[in-house]
mmCIF file of C-alpha atoms in Angstrom:
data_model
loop_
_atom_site.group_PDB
_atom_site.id
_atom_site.type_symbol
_atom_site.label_atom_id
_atom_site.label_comp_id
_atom_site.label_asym_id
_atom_site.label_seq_id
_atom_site.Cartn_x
_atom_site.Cartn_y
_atom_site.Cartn_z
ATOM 1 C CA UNK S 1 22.694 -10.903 -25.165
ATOM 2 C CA UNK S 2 24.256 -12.911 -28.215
ATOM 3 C CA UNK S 3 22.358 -11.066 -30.318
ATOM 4 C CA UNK S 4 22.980 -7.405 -29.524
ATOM 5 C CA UNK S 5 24.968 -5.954 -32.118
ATOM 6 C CA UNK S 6 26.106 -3.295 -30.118
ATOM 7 C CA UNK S 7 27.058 -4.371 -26.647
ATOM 8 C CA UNK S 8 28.941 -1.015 -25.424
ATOM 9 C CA UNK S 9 25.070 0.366 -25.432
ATOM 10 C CA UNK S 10 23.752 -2.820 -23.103
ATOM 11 C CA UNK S 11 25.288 -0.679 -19.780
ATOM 12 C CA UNK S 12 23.714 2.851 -20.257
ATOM 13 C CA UNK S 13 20.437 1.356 -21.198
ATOM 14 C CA UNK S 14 20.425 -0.807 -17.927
ATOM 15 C CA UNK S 15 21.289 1.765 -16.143
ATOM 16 C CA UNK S 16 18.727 3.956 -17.944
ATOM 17 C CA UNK S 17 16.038 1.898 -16.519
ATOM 18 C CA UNK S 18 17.449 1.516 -12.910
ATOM 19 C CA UNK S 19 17.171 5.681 -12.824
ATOM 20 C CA UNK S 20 13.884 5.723 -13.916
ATOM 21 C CA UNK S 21 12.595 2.865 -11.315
ATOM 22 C CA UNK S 22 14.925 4.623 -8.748
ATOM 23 C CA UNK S 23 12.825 8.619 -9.948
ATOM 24 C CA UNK S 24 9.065 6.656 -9.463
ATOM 25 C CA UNK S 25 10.248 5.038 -6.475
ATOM 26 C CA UNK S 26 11.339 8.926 -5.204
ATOM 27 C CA UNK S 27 8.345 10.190 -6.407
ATOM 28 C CA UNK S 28 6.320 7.124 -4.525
ATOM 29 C CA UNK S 29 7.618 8.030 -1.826
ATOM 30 C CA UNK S 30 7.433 11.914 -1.560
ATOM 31 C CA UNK S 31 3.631 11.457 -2.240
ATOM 32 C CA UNK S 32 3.194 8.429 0.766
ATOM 33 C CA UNK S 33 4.968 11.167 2.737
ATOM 34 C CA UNK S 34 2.607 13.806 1.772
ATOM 35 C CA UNK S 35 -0.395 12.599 2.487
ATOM 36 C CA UNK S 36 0.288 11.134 5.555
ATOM 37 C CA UNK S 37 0.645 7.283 4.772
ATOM 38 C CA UNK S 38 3.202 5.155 6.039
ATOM 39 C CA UNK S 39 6.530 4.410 3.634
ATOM 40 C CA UNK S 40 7.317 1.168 2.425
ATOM 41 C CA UNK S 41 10.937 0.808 2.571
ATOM 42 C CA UNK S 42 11.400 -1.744 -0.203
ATOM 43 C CA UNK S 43 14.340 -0.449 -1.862
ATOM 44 C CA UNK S 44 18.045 -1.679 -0.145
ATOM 45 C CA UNK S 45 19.392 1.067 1.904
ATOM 46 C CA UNK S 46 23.108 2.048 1.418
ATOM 47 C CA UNK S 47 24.408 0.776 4.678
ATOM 48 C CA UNK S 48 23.413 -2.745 3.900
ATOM 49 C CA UNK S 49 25.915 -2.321 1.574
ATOM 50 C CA UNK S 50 28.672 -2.033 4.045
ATOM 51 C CA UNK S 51 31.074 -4.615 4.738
ATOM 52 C CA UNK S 52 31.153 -6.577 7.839
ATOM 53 C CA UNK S 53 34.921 -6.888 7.962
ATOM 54 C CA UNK S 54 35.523 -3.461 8.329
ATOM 55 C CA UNK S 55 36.627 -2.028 11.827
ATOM 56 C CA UNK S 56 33.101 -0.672 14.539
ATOM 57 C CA UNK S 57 34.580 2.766 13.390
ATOM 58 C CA UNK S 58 34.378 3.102 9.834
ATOM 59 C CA UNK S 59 31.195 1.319 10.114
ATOM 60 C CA UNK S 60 29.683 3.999 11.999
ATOM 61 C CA UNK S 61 30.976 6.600 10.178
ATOM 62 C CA UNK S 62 30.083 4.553 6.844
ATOM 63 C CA UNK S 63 26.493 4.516 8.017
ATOM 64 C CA UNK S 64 26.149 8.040 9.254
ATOM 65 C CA UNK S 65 26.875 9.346 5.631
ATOM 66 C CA UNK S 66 24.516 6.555 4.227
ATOM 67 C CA UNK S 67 22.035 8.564 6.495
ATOM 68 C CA UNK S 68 22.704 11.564 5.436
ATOM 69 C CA UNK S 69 22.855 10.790 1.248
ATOM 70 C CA UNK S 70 19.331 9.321 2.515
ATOM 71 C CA UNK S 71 18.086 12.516 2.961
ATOM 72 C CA UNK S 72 19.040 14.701 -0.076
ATOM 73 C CA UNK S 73 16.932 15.647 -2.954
ATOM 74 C CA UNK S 74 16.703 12.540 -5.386
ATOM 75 C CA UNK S 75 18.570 14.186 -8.294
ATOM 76 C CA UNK S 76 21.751 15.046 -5.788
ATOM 77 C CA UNK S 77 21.207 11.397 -4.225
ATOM 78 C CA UNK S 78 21.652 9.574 -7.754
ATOM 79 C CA UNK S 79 24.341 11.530 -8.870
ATOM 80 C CA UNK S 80 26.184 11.164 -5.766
ATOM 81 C CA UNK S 81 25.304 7.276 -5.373
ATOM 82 C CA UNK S 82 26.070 6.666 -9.234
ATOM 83 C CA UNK S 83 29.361 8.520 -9.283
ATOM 84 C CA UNK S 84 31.281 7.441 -5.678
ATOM 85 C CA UNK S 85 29.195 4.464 -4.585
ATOM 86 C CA UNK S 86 29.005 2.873 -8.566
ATOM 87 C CA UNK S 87 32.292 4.501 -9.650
ATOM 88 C CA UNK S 88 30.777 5.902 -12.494
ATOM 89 C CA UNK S 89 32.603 8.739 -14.301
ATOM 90 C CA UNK S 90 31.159 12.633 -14.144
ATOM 91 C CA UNK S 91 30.168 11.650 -18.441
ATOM 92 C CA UNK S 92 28.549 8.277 -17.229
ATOM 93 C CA UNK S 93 26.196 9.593 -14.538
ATOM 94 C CA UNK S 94 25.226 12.392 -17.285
ATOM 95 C CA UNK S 95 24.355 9.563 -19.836
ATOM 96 C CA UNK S 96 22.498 7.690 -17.301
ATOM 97 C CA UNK S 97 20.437 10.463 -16.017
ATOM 98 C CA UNK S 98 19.908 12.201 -19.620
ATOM 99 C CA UNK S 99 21.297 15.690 -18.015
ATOM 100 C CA UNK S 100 24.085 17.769 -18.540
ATOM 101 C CA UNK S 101 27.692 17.244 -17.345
ATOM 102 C CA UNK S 102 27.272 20.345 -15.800
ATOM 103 C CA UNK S 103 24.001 19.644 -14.167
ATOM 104 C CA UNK S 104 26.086 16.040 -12.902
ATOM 105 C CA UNK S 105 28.609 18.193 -11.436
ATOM 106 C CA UNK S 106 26.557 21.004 -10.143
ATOM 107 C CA UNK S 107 24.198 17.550 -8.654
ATOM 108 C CA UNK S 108 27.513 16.226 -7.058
ATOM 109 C CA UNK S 109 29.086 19.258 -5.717
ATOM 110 C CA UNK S 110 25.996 20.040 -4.246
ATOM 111 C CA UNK S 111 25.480 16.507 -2.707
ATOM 112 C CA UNK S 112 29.246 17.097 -1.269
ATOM 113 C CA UNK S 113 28.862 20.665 0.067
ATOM 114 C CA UNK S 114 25.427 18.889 2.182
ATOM 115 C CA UNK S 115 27.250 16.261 3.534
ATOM 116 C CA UNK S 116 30.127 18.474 4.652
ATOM 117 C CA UNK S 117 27.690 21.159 6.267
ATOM 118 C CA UNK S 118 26.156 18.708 8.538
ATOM 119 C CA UNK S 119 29.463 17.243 9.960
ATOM 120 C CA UNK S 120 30.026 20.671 11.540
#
């Protein structure tokens, strides 16, 4: 790290490589799925990210959502994680996954619209 001349590029290149381990792991894990082995679940999933201060309430609702961002397509899932669990901006999540804003925001809304459909 001392000797990076330009340390405003050290974030989007880490993040760079976390989407790329985060696509093989997807695509790991679509193939295990399709030909019938078992899935390894070695990545951390988003409800051991939840606090254990917070009320039984919001837990459960916390980890319901976790659930269901679980089971969206992996472009929607990174975009959504990136931008509202990360707090990356719309231009950030773009960078990081070498797409479009529009593609970010078409990722997101999508994301969104799937988790609102299947609280009804």
């Amino acid at each position: 790290m001392p000797t990076l001349e330009d340390h405003s590029a050290f974030k989007p290149w880490v993040l760079r490589i976390a989407i790329n381990r985060l696509r093989r792991f997807h695509r790991r894990r679509l193939f295990l799925q399709i030909v019938g082995r078992p899935v390894e679940e070695i990545d951390l999933p988003l409800e051991s990210l939840i606090s254990p201060d917070i009320s039984p309430e919001r837990a459960a609702e916390l980890t319901w959502v976790a659930r269901r961002v679980e089971r969206l397509p992996a472009k929607q899932r990174i975009a959504w994680t990136l931008r509202f669990v990360d707090g990356l901006q719309i231009a950030e999540v773009a960078a990081a996954m070498e797409v479009s804003v529009a593609s970010v925001k078409r990722y997101v809304r999508s994301a969104v619209g799937a988790l609102d459909r299947r609280t009804r």
